[in-house]
Amino acid sequence: ELLRHHNHSTKAVRLACVLALRRQSAPGIEVFLKDPEPAIQAEAARAIHDNAGIPQALGALAELAFVETTQDATAFRAINANLRIGKTSNAARLLTMALRKNAKIAHRAEALGALLAWKEPSTLDRVDGYARSIRTEPITSLLGGKLDELLSLTEPELRAAVIEIVIAHGLTPRP
């Protein structure tokens, strides 16, 4: 019933639907990730990601890592959703984001931070501090295939993260 209001013309109605769907832990809340209002996108992202969240909608949130967003709260949760899912394809998404020159530096740095954490994820969530058990697939060959591109990053805040990734994942740069 609440999902049929995802295109409602009033922002307050859509936000109320998101809040109600969050309380119900309804996976259909993912439709609000595409809302034109950034605050509603962010609230849907929080509902899906934070604390116990709505695991069935985590994949839809992870896909937002490719979408330019004005809300850091949404972007950081999308990046972290990729880490939590832990598939090689999620790591590839993060790598693509980190290498995207037109993305915000903070988002690119967060994507690199997630790749750094990939090998040994903390039991505490990187965004909300919730205790989680995260299992990730190996990504050394994925990173190795893009190592030259990673090492060519010129932004100081990104270069430091790349060096940490090289060390953590045991990568060997070409001379």
CSV table of C-alpha atoms in Angstrom, one decimal:
chain,number,residue,atom,x,y,z
A,1,GLU,CA,0.0,0.0,0.0
A,2,LEU,CA,2.7,2.5,1.0
A,3,LEU,CA,4.8,1.7,-2.1
A,4,ARG,CA,2.2,3.0,-4.5
A,5,HIS,CA,2.9,6.5,-3.1
A,6,HIS,CA,6.6,6.5,-4.3
A,7,ASN,CA,5.7,9.0,-7.1
A,8,HIS,CA,3.5,11.2,-4.9
A,9,SER,CA,3.9,14.9,-5.7
A,10,THR,CA,4.4,15.8,-2.0
A,11,LYS,CA,7.8,15.3,-0.5
A,12,ALA,CA,6.3,14.9,3.0
A,13,VAL,CA,4.1,12.0,1.9
A,14,ARG,CA,7.0,10.2,0.2
A,15,LEU,CA,9.2,10.7,3.3
A,16,ALA,CA,6.4,9.4,5.6
A,17,CYS,CA,6.2,6.3,3.4
A,18,VAL,CA,10.0,5.8,3.7
A,19,LEU,CA,9.8,6.0,7.5
A,20,ALA,CA,6.8,3.6,7.7
A,21,LEU,CA,8.5,1.1,5.3
A,22,ARG,CA,11.7,1.3,7.4
A,23,ARG,CA,9.7,0.3,10.5
A,24,GLN,CA,8.2,-2.6,8.6
A,25,SER,CA,11.6,-3.6,7.2
A,26,ALA,CA,10.0,-3.7,3.8
A,27,PRO,CA,12.5,-4.5,0.9
A,28,GLY,CA,10.3,-2.5,-1.5
A,29,ILE,CA,11.7,0.6,0.1
A,30,GLU,CA,14.5,0.4,-2.5
A,31,VAL,CA,12.2,2.3,-5.0
A,32,PHE,CA,12.8,5.4,-2.9
A,33,LEU,CA,16.5,5.3,-3.7
A,34,LYS,CA,15.5,6.7,-7.1
A,35,ASP,CA,13.5,9.6,-5.6
A,36,PRO,CA,14.3,13.0,-7.2
A,37,GLU,CA,14.7,14.4,-3.6
A,38,PRO,CA,18.2,13.7,-2.2
A,39,ALA,CA,16.9,13.8,1.4
A,40,ILE,CA,14.4,11.0,0.6
A,41,GLN,CA,17.1,9.0,-1.1
A,42,ALA,CA,19.3,9.4,1.9
A,43,GLU,CA,16.6,8.3,4.3
A,44,ALA,CA,15.9,5.2,2.2
A,45,ALA,CA,19.6,4.5,2.2
A,46,ARG,CA,19.8,4.8,6.0
A,47,ALA,CA,16.8,2.5,6.3
A,48,ILE,CA,18.4,-0.1,4.2
A,49,HIS,CA,21.9,0.1,5.5
A,50,ASP,CA,21.9,1.2,9.2
A,51,ASN,CA,21.8,-1.1,12.2
A,52,ALA,CA,20.0,-4.3,11.2
A,53,GLY,CA,18.7,-2.6,8.1
A,54,ILE,CA,16.9,-4.3,5.3
A,55,PRO,CA,19.4,-6.8,3.8
A,56,GLN,CA,17.1,-7.8,0.9
A,57,ALA,CA,17.5,-4.2,-0.5
A,58,LEU,CA,21.2,-3.9,0.1
A,59,GLY,CA,22.0,-4.8,-3.6
A,60,ALA,CA,19.9,-1.9,-4.8
A,61,LEU,CA,21.8,0.4,-2.5
A,62,ALA,CA,25.1,-1.0,-3.6
A,63,GLU,CA,24.2,-0.1,-7.2
A,64,LEU,CA,24.0,3.6,-6.2
A,65,ALA,CA,27.8,3.7,-6.1
A,66,PHE,CA,27.7,4.4,-9.8
A,67,VAL,CA,25.2,7.2,-9.5
A,68,GLU,CA,26.3,10.8,-8.8
A,69,THR,CA,24.7,11.9,-5.6
A,70,THR,CA,24.7,15.2,-3.7
A,71,GLN,CA,24.3,13.4,-0.4
A,72,ASP,CA,27.4,12.0,1.2
A,73,ALA,CA,25.2,9.9,3.5
A,74,THR,CA,23.8,8.1,0.5
A,75,ALA,CA,27.1,7.7,-1.3
A,76,PHE,CA,29.0,6.3,1.8
A,77,ARG,CA,26.2,3.8,2.5
A,78,ALA,CA,26.2,2.7,-1.2
A,79,ILE,CA,30.0,2.2,-1.0
A,80,ASN,CA,29.8,0.3,2.2
A,81,ALA,CA,26.9,-1.8,0.9
A,82,ASN,CA,29.3,-3.1,-1.7
A,83,LEU,CA,31.8,-4.1,1.0
A,84,ARG,CA,29.1,-5.8,3.0
A,85,ILE,CA,27.9,-7.9,0.0
A,86,GLY,CA,31.5,-8.8,-0.6
A,87,LYS,CA,31.4,-10.2,-4.2
A,88,THR,CA,34.2,-9.6,-6.7
A,89,SER,CA,31.7,-7.6,-8.8
A,90,ASN,CA,31.1,-5.3,-5.8
A,91,ALA,CA,34.8,-4.7,-5.5
A,92,ALA,CA,35.0,-4.0,-9.3
A,93,ARG,CA,32.2,-1.4,-8.8
A,94,LEU,CA,34.2,0.3,-6.0
A,95,LEU,CA,37.4,0.2,-8.1
A,96,THR,CA,35.5,1.9,-11.0
A,97,MET,CA,34.2,4.6,-8.6
A,98,ALA,CA,37.7,5.2,-7.1
A,99,LEU,CA,39.1,5.7,-10.6
A,100,ARG,CA,36.3,7.9,-11.8
A,101,LYS,CA,37.9,11.4,-12.3
A,102,ASN,CA,34.6,13.3,-12.1
A,103,ALA,CA,33.5,11.8,-8.8
A,104,LYS,CA,33.9,13.6,-5.5
A,105,ILE,CA,37.3,13.1,-4.0
A,106,ALA,CA,35.6,12.1,-0.7
A,107,HIS,CA,33.6,9.4,-2.4
A,108,ARG,CA,36.6,8.1,-4.3
A,109,ALA,CA,38.6,8.0,-1.1
A,110,GLU,CA,35.8,6.1,0.7
A,111,ALA,CA,35.7,3.6,-2.2
A,112,LEU,CA,39.5,3.1,-1.8
A,113,GLY,CA,39.0,2.8,2.0
A,114,ALA,CA,36.5,0.0,1.4
A,115,LEU,CA,38.9,-1.8,-0.9
A,116,LEU,CA,41.6,-1.5,1.7
A,117,ALA,CA,39.3,-3.0,4.3
A,118,TRP,CA,38.2,-5.7,1.9
A,119,LYS,CA,40.9,-8.3,2.8
A,120,GLU,CA,40.2,-8.2,6.5
A,121,PRO,CA,36.9,-6.3,7.2
A,122,SER,CA,36.4,-5.0,10.6
A,123,THR,CA,33.6,-6.4,12.7
A,124,LEU,CA,32.4,-2.9,13.2
A,125,ASP,CA,30.6,-1.3,10.3
A,126,ARG,CA,32.6,1.5,8.6
A,127,VAL,CA,29.5,3.8,8.4
A,128,ASP,CA,27.3,3.2,11.4
A,129,GLY,CA,29.5,1.1,13.8
A,130,TYR,CA,27.0,-1.7,13.9
A,131,ALA,CA,28.7,-5.1,14.7
A,132,ARG,CA,28.6,-7.3,11.6
A,133,SER,CA,30.2,-10.4,10.2
A,134,ILE,CA,31.4,-9.6,6.7
A,135,ARG,CA,32.8,-12.2,4.3
A,136,THR,CA,34.5,-11.1,1.1
A,137,GLU,CA,35.7,-12.8,-2.0
A,138,PRO,CA,39.4,-12.5,-2.9
A,139,ILE,CA,40.2,-9.4,-5.1
A,140,THR,CA,43.9,-9.5,-5.5
A,141,SER,CA,43.8,-10.3,-9.2
A,142,LEU,CA,41.1,-7.6,-9.8
A,143,LEU,CA,43.3,-5.0,-8.1
A,144,GLY,CA,46.4,-6.3,-9.9
A,145,GLY,CA,44.7,-5.8,-13.2
A,146,LYS,CA,44.1,-2.1,-12.4
A,147,LEU,CA,47.3,-1.4,-10.4
A,148,ASP,CA,48.8,0.9,-13.0
A,149,GLU,CA,45.7,3.0,-13.1
A,150,LEU,CA,45.6,3.1,-9.3
A,151,LEU,CA,49.2,4.1,-9.0
A,152,SER,CA,48.7,6.9,-11.6
A,153,LEU,CA,46.2,8.7,-9.3
A,154,THR,CA,47.7,12.1,-8.5
A,155,GLU,CA,45.5,13.3,-5.6
A,156,PRO,CA,47.5,13.0,-2.3
A,157,GLU,CA,44.5,11.7,-0.3
A,158,LEU,CA,44.0,9.0,-2.9
A,159,ARG,CA,47.6,8.1,-3.4
A,160,ALA,CA,48.1,7.3,0.3
A,161,ALA,CA,45.1,4.9,0.2
A,162,VAL,CA,46.5,3.2,-2.9
A,163,ILE,CA,49.8,2.6,-1.2
A,164,GLU,CA,48.0,1.0,1.7
A,165,ILE,CA,46.0,-1.2,-0.6
A,166,VAL,CA,49.2,-2.3,-2.4
A,167,ILE,CA,50.7,-3.3,0.9
A,168,ALA,CA,47.5,-4.9,2.4
A,169,HIS,CA,46.8,-7.0,-0.7
A,170,GLY,CA,50.4,-7.9,-1.3
A,171,LEU,CA,50.4,-6.4,-4.8
A,172,THR,CA,53.7,-6.0,-6.7
A,173,PRO,CA,53.9,-2.9,-9.0
A,174,ARG,CA,55.7,-3.2,-12.3
A,175,PRO,CA,59.1,-1.4,-12.3
